[in-house]
Coordinates of C-alpha atoms in Angstrom, one line a residue:
X949 CA 0.2 -0.2 0.0
X950 CA 0.7 3.7 -0.8
X951 CA 0.5 4.3 2.8
X952 CA 3.0 2.0 3.9
X953 CA 5.4 3.2 2.0
X954 CA 7.7 6.0 3.9
X955 CA 9.8 9.1 2.6
X956 CA 11.5 11.6 3.9
X957 CA 10.9 14.9 2.9
X958 CA 13.6 17.3 1.7
X959 CA 12.0 20.6 3.3
X960 CA 11.2 19.7 6.7
X961 CA 13.1 16.0 7.0
X962 CA 10.5 14.4 8.6
X963 CA 8.7 10.9 7.1
X964 CA 6.0 10.8 4.7
X965 CA 3.4 8.8 3.1
X966 CA 1.3 10.8 1.0
X967 CA 2.7 13.9 -1.0
X968 CA 4.9 14.7 -4.2
X969 CA 8.8 13.6 -4.7
X970 CA 11.0 15.0 -2.5
X971 CA 8.6 17.0 -0.4
X972 CA 5.9 16.1 2.2
X973 CA 2.3 17.2 1.3
X974 CA 2.6 20.3 4.1
X975 CA 5.8 21.7 2.4
X976 CA 4.6 21.5 -0.8
X977 CA 1.4 23.0 -0.1
X978 CA 3.3 25.8 2.0
X979 CA 6.0 26.2 -1.2
X980 CA 3.3 26.6 -3.3
X981 CA 1.9 29.2 -1.3
X982 CA 5.3 31.2 -1.2
X983 CA 5.6 31.0 -4.7
X984 CA 2.4 32.5 -5.1
X985 CA 3.6 35.1 -2.6
X986 CA 6.8 35.9 -4.6
X987 CA 4.6 35.9 -7.4
X988 CA 2.6 38.9 -5.9
X989 CA 5.5 40.6 -5.0
X990 CA 7.5 40.5 -8.4
X991 CA 4.7 42.0 -10.4
X992 CA 4.0 45.0 -7.7
X993 CA 7.9 45.4 -8.7
X994 CA 7.0 45.3 -11.9
X995 CA 4.4 47.7 -12.0
X996 CA 6.2 50.0 -9.6
X997 CA 9.0 50.2 -11.9
X998 CA 7.3 50.6 -15.3
X999 CA 5.3 53.6 -12.7
X1000 CA 8.3 55.2 -11.9
X1001 CA 10.0 55.0 -15.4
X1002 CA 10.4 57.7 -17.6
X1003 CA 9.3 58.3 -21.3
X1004 CA 12.9 59.0 -22.9
X1005 CA 13.4 61.6 -25.4
X1006 CA 16.0 59.5 -27.1
X1007 CA 12.8 57.5 -28.7
X1008 CA 10.4 61.0 -28.5
X1009 CA 10.2 62.3 -32.0
X1010 CA 8.7 65.9 -30.4
X1011 CA 11.5 66.2 -27.2
X1012 CA 10.6 69.5 -27.7
X1013 CA 10.1 70.2 -23.6
X1014 CA 13.9 68.6 -23.1
X1015 CA 16.0 71.8 -21.7
X1016 CA 19.7 70.4 -21.9
X1017 CA 21.7 68.4 -25.0
X1018 CA 24.5 66.2 -24.8
X1019 CA 26.9 66.3 -27.7
X1020 CA 29.7 63.0 -27.4
X1021 CA 32.9 63.8 -29.2
X1022 CA 34.0 60.3 -30.9
X1023 CA 37.6 61.0 -31.7
X1024 CA 37.6 58.5 -34.5
X1025 CA 34.5 59.7 -35.8
X1026 CA 35.0 62.8 -39.1
X1027 CA 31.3 62.5 -39.1
X1028 CA 29.5 65.9 -37.3
X1029 CA 28.4 64.8 -33.9
X1030 CA 24.3 64.2 -33.2
X1031 CA 23.1 65.7 -30.3
X1032 CA 20.8 63.5 -27.0
X1033 CA 18.7 65.9 -25.6
X1034 CA 17.4 65.3 -22.0
X1035 CA 16.3 67.0 -19.0
X1036 CA 18.0 68.8 -16.0
X1037 CA 15.9 66.9 -13.7
X1038 CA 16.4 63.7 -14.6
X1039 CA 20.1 63.8 -15.2
X1040 CA 20.6 65.5 -11.7
X1041 CA 18.2 63.3 -9.8
X1042 CA 19.9 60.0 -11.8
X1043 CA 24.3 61.2 -11.3
X1044 CA 26.1 63.1 -8.9
X1045 CA 28.3 64.2 -11.6
X1046 CA 25.8 65.8 -13.5
X1047 CA 23.9 67.3 -10.3
X1048 CA 27.5 69.2 -9.5
X1049 CA 27.3 70.2 -13.4
X1050 CA 23.5 71.2 -13.0
X1051 CA 22.7 72.7 -9.8
X1052 CA 26.6 74.9 -9.7
X1053 CA 27.2 77.8 -11.6
X1054 CA 28.9 76.1 -14.5
X1055 CA 29.3 76.3 -18.1
X1056 CA 27.1 73.6 -18.9
X1057 CA 24.4 75.1 -16.6
X1058 CA 24.4 78.0 -18.1
X1059 CA 24.3 76.8 -22.1
X1060 CA 22.7 73.9 -21.6
X1061 CA 25.1 71.9 -23.3
X1062 CA 26.6 69.1 -21.8
X1063 CA 30.0 68.1 -23.9
X1064 CA 31.1 64.1 -23.4
X1065 CA 34.3 63.1 -24.9
X1066 CA 35.9 60.0 -26.0
X1067 CA 31.6 58.7 -26.6
X1068 CA 30.3 57.4 -29.7
X1069 CA 26.7 58.8 -30.6
X1070 CA 24.8 55.2 -30.1
X1071 CA 27.1 54.7 -26.9
X1072 CA 25.7 58.2 -25.3
X1073 CA 21.9 57.4 -26.6
X1074 CA 22.0 53.9 -24.6
X1075 CA 23.6 56.0 -21.9
X1076 CA 20.4 58.6 -21.5
X1077 CA 17.8 56.3 -22.4
X1078 CA 19.3 54.0 -19.5
X1079 CA 18.8 57.1 -17.2
X1080 CA 14.7 57.4 -18.1
X1081 CA 14.0 53.4 -18.3
X1082 CA 16.8 51.5 -16.5
X1083 CA 16.9 49.4 -19.1
X1084 CA 19.5 48.4 -21.7
X1085 CA 20.3 46.5 -24.7
X1086 CA 23.7 45.3 -24.4
X1087 CA 26.8 43.3 -26.2
X1088 CA 29.9 42.9 -25.5
X1089 CA 31.2 46.1 -26.7
X1090 CA 28.1 48.3 -25.8
X1091 CA 28.5 46.9 -21.9
X1092 CA 32.0 48.4 -22.0
X1093 CA 31.1 51.4 -23.1
X1094 CA 28.7 52.2 -20.7
X1095 CA 30.6 50.7 -18.0
X1096 CA 33.2 53.7 -18.0
X1097 CA 30.1 56.0 -18.5
X1098 CA 28.7 54.8 -15.2
X1099 CA 32.2 55.2 -13.9
X1100 CA 32.3 58.5 -15.1
X1101 CA 29.4 60.0 -13.6
X1102 CA 28.5 57.8 -10.9
X1103 CA 25.7 55.8 -11.7
X1104 CA 25.8 52.7 -9.5
X1105 CA 23.3 50.4 -10.7
X1106 CA 24.3 50.8 -14.9
X1107 CA 28.1 50.1 -13.7
X1108 CA 26.8 46.9 -12.1
X1109 CA 24.7 45.5 -14.7
X1110 CA 27.3 45.6 -16.9
X1111 CA 30.0 44.3 -14.7
X1112 CA 27.5 41.6 -14.5
X1113 CA 26.7 40.8 -18.1
X1114 CA 30.6 41.5 -18.9
X1115 CA 31.5 38.9 -16.2
X1116 CA 28.6 35.9 -17.5
X1117 CA 30.9 36.0 -20.7
X1118 CA 34.0 35.6 -18.9
X1119 CA 36.1 33.1 -21.1
X1120 CA 40.0 32.6 -21.3
X1121 CA 40.1 34.3 -24.3
X1122 CA 38.6 37.9 -22.7
X1123 CA 40.5 37.1 -19.5
X1124 CA 42.9 39.3 -20.0
X1125 CA 41.8 42.5 -22.2
X1126 CA 38.6 42.2 -19.1
X1127 CA 41.4 42.3 -16.4
X1128 CA 42.9 45.4 -17.7
X1129 CA 39.8 46.8 -18.6
X1130 CA 38.3 46.4 -15.2
X1131 CA 41.7 47.7 -13.6
X1132 CA 41.1 50.9 -15.6
X1133 CA 37.6 51.6 -14.9
X1134 CA 37.5 50.5 -10.8
X1135 CA 35.3 47.2 -11.6
X1136 CA 36.4 45.0 -9.0
X1137 CA 34.1 41.9 -9.2
X1138 CA 35.3 41.7 -13.1
X1139 CA 38.3 42.2 -12.1
X1140 CA 38.6 39.7 -9.8
X1141 CA 37.0 37.4 -11.6
X1142 CA 39.1 37.4 -14.7
X1143 CA 42.2 37.5 -12.7
X1144 CA 41.2 34.3 -11.2
X1145 CA 40.9 33.0 -14.9
X1146 CA 44.2 34.5 -15.5
X1147 CA 46.2 32.9 -12.2
X1148 CA 44.5 29.8 -12.9
X1149 CA 46.0 29.4 -16.5
X1150 CA 49.5 30.9 -15.9
X1151 CA 51.1 28.4 -18.4
X1152 CA 49.2 29.7 -21.3
X1153 CA 49.4 33.6 -20.4
X1154 CA 52.4 34.2 -22.3
X1155 CA 51.0 32.9 -25.2
X1156 CA 47.8 34.6 -25.0
X1157 CA 47.6 37.5 -27.9
X1158 CA 47.2 40.3 -26.0
X1159 CA 49.7 39.2 -23.9
X1160 CA 53.0 41.0 -25.3
X1161 CA 50.2 44.1 -25.9
X1162 CA 49.8 45.0 -22.3
X1163 CA 53.3 44.4 -21.6
X1164 CA 54.7 47.2 -23.2
X1165 CA 51.4 49.2 -22.9
X1166 CA 50.7 48.2 -19.1
X1167 CA 54.3 46.3 -17.7
X1168 CA 52.8 47.2 -14.2
X1169 CA 49.4 44.9 -14.3
X1170 CA 51.8 42.4 -16.2
X1171 CA 53.8 42.4 -12.8
X1172 CA 50.8 42.4 -10.4
X1173 CA 49.3 39.6 -12.1
X1174 CA 52.2 37.4 -11.5
X1175 CA 52.3 38.6 -7.8
X1176 CA 48.7 37.5 -7.8
X1177 CA 49.9 34.3 -8.8
X1178 CA 52.6 33.7 -6.4
X1179 CA 50.6 35.0 -3.1
X1180 CA 48.4 32.4 -4.7
X1181 CA 51.0 29.4 -5.0
X1182 CA 52.1 30.5 -1.1
X1183 CA 48.8 30.7 0.7
X1184 CA 47.8 27.3 -0.9
X1185 CA 51.2 25.7 0.0
X1186 CA 50.7 27.3 3.5
X1187 CA 46.9 25.5 3.2
X1188 CA 48.0 22.6 2.5
X1189 CA 50.9 22.2 5.3
X1190 CA 48.4 23.2 7.7
X1191 CA 45.7 20.6 6.7
X1192 CA 49.0 18.2 6.6
X1193 CA 49.9 18.9 10.3
X1194 CA 45.9 18.6 11.6
X1195 CA 45.8 15.1 10.1
X1196 CA 49.2 14.5 11.7
X1197 CA 47.2 15.3 15.1
X1198 CA 44.4 13.4 14.7

């Protein structure tokens, strides 16, 4: 009989005969109730985000109510700069750097124009759009471009989003470039993940296609990689030694 066949619930660890695979009836019902509660909370958060999101002037074909324009300056392009319209109040509320520009008696406040160097129009457009909607369509290049802007203008949420995207796609081919990039723009999580991947594959480092370029362009970073590797080896050796001592005592 089914009633006579007892199993142990993975949740409460009590024996049960009626229920679902791995879960007793009581825990199953409780899990379903929790699932419904979480779904309700998620729906409420989505509704709140939708309510707080603003209509981005980037996608508005009639941005006549905007009061500031951002001008990208991409030195790699000879084309005339396109401009990105925005609202001062939105920029100031999203970025302490923009707030300082627009609330103090600075040129940007007086002219209504903010020039941003070293950025493409597409990246600046995506950046401003994110300030309104908290959404961005990312690829590797756009994630890097937006992380640079997020670091420069102290938009922490965007920086974390871009860093998470790059970490999810981190592999050996990208490790050296990502490490150098993260080092330059203070992306600590990406920095640590890339460094761990490199130090786990030190026998392959000198053969990496970007290694020689890094040696010439930023030898200090190469030194830091080797220092991290040596430190890791020392810690591993110390851990093994301690483990062996504990085994002998036992």
